[in-house]
Tab-separated table of C-alpha atoms and ligand atoms in Angstrom:
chain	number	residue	atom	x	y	z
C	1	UNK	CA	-12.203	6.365	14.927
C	2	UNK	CA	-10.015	4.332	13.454
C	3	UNK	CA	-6.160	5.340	12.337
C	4	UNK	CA	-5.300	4.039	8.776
C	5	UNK	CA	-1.953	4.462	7.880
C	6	UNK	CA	-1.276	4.124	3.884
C	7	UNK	CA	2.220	2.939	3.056
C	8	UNK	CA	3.453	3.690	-0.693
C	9	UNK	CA	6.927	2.281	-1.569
C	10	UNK	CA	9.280	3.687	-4.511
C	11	UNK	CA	8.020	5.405	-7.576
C	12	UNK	CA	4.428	5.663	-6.500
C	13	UNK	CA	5.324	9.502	-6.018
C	14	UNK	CA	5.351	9.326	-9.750
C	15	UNK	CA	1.831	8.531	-10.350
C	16	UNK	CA	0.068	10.476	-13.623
C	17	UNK	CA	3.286	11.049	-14.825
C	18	UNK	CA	5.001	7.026	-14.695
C	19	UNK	CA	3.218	4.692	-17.183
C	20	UNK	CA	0.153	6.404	-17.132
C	21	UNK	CA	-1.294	3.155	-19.395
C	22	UNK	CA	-0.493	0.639	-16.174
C	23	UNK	CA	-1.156	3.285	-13.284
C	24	UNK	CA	-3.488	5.463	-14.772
C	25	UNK	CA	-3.394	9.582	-15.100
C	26	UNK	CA	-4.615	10.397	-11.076
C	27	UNK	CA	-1.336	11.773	-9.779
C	28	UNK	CA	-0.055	10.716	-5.938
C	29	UNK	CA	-1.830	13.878	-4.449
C	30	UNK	CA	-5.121	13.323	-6.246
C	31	UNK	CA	-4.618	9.586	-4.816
C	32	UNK	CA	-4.150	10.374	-1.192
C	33	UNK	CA	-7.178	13.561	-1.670
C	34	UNK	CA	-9.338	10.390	-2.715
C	35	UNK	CA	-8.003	8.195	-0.332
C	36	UNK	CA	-8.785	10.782	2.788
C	37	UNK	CA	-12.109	11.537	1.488
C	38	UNK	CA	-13.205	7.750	1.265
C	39	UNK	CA	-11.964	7.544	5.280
C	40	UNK	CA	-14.278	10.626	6.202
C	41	UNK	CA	-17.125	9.214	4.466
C	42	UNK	CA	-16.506	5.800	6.568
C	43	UNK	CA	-15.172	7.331	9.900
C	44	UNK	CA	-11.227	6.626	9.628
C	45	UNK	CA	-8.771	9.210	10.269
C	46	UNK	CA	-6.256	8.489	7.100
C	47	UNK	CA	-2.167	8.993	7.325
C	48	UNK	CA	0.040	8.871	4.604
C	49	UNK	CA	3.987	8.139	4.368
C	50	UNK	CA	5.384	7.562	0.796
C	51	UNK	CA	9.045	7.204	0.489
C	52	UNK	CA	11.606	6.039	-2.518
C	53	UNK	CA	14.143	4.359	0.469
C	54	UNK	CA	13.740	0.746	1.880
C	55	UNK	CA	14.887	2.068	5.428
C	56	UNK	CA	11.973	4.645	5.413
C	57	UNK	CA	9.519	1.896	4.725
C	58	UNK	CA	10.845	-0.069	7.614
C	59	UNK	CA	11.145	2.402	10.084
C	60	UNK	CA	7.476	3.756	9.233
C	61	UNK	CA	6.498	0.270	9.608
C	62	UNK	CA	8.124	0.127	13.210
C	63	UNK	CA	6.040	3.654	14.221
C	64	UNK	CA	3.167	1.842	13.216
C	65	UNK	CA	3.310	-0.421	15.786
C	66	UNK	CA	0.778	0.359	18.925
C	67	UNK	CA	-0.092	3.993	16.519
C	68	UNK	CA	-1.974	2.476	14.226
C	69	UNK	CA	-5.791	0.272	13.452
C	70	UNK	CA	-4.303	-0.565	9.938
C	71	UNK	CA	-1.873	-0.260	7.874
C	72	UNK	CA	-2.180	-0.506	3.462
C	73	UNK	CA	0.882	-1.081	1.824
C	74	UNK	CA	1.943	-0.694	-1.753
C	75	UNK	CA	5.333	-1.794	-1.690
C	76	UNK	CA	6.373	-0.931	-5.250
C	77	UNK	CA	9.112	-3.419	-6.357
C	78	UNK	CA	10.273	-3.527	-3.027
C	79	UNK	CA	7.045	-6.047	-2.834
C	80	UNK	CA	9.189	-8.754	-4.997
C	81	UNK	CA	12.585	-8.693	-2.879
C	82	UNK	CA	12.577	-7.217	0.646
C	83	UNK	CA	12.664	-9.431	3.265
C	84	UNK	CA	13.265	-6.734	5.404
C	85	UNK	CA	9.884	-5.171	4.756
C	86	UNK	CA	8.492	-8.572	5.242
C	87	UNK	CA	10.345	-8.772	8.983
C	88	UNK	CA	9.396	-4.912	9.910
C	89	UNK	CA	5.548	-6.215	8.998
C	90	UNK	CA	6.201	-9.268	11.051
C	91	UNK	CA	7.883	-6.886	14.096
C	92	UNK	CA	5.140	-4.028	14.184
C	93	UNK	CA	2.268	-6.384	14.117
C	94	UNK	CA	-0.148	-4.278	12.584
C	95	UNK	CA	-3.010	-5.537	10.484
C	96	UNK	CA	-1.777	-4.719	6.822
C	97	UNK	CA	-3.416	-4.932	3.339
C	98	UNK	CA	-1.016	-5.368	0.274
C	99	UNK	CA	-2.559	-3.068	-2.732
C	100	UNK	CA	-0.994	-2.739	-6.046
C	101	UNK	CA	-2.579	-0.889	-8.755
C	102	UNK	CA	-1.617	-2.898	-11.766
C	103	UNK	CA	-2.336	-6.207	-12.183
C	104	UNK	CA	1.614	-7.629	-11.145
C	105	UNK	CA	0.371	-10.992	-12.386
C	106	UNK	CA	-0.131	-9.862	-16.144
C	107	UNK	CA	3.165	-8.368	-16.131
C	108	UNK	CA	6.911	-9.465	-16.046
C	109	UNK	CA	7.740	-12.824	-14.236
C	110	UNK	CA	9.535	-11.439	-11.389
C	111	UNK	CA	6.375	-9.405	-10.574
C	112	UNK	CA	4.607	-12.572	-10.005
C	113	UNK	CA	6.216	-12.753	-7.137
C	114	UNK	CA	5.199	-11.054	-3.235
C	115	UNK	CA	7.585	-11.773	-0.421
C	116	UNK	CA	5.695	-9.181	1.767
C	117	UNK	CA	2.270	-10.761	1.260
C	118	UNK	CA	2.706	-13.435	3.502
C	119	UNK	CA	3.225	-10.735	6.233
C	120	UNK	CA	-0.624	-9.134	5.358
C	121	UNK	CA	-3.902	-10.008	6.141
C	122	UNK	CA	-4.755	-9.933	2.456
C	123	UNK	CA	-3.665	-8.839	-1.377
C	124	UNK	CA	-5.674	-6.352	-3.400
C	125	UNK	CA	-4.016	-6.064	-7.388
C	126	UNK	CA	-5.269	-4.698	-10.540
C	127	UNK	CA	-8.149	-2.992	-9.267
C	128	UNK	CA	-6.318	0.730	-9.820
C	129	UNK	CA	-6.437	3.091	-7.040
C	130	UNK	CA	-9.829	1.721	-6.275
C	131	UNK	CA	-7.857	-0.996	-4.471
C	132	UNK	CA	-6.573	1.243	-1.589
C	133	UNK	CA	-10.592	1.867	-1.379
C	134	UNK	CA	-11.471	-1.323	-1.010
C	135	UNK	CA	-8.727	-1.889	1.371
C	136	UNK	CA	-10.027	1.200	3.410
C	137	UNK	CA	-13.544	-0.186	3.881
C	138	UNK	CA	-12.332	-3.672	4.715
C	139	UNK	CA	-10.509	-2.391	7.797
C	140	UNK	CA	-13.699	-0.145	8.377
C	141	UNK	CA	-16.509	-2.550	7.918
C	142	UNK	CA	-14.951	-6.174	9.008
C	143	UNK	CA	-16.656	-8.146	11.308
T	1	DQA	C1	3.148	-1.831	-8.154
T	1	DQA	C2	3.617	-3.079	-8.913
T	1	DQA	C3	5.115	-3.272	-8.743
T	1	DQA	O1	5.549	-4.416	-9.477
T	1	DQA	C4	5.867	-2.072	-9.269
T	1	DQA	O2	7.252	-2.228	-9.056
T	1	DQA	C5	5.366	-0.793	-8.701
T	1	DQA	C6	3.925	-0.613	-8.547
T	1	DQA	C7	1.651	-1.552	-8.397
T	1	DQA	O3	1.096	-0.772	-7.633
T	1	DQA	O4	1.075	-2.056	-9.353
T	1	DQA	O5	6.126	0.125	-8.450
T	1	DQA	O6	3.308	-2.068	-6.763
């Protein structure tokens, strides 16, 4: 079985209630109920960590390492500055999908921008929380 840890960065604990027009009304339990579901269905025990702090990230990133098959990431807007999160990605060497719900590349310049991509396998944006699914049965169903 394989052990899929899902990473969510600052203010995705305010899902259904933050911007509901950009992120949609499921709230951050109804996304990890989802989320765990999707893994039974496809044989993947699912883990989830979601913290506001930088260092929390970081240091869930290092317990990753050797723990975990996978790890999906949505930074928040830590995704457009922390280098840091981009070395702890580097350091656990963990194979890690970068989902974000909206579409960053429709919005605000400085969105544009990932410095933590680099450190993934892959990107998933704009697809809502269907993205974490599709990130889900990639590390399921890759060959
Ligand atoms: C986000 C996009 C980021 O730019 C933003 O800061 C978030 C959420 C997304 O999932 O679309 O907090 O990562």
């Amino acid at each position: 079985m394989k052990k899929i840890l899902i990473l969510n960065g600052p203010n995705l604990n305010m899902l259904g209630i933050r911007e509901p027009g950009i992120y949609g009304n499921m709230d951050y339990a109804g996304l990890c109920e989802v989320i765990k579901q999707e893994g039974e269905k496809l044989g993947a025990e699912t883990y989830f960590i979601q913290s506001n702090s930088e260092g929390a990230i970081i240091d869930a990133i290092h317990g990753a390492r050797g723990v975990y098959d996978g790890i999906i990431i949505n930074p928040g807007a830590y995704t457009h500055y922390s280098y840091a999160i981009f070395d702890a990605l580097l350091a656990a060497d963990v194979p890690t999908v970068e989902v974000h719900i909206s579409n960053v590349h429709k919005r605000e310049d400085f969105r544009h921008k990932s410095v933590t991509a680099p450190a993934c396998e892959g990107q998933i944006v704009g697809l809502g929380v269907y993205g974490y699914i599709a990130a889900l049965g990639y590390f399921c169903r890759k060959v």
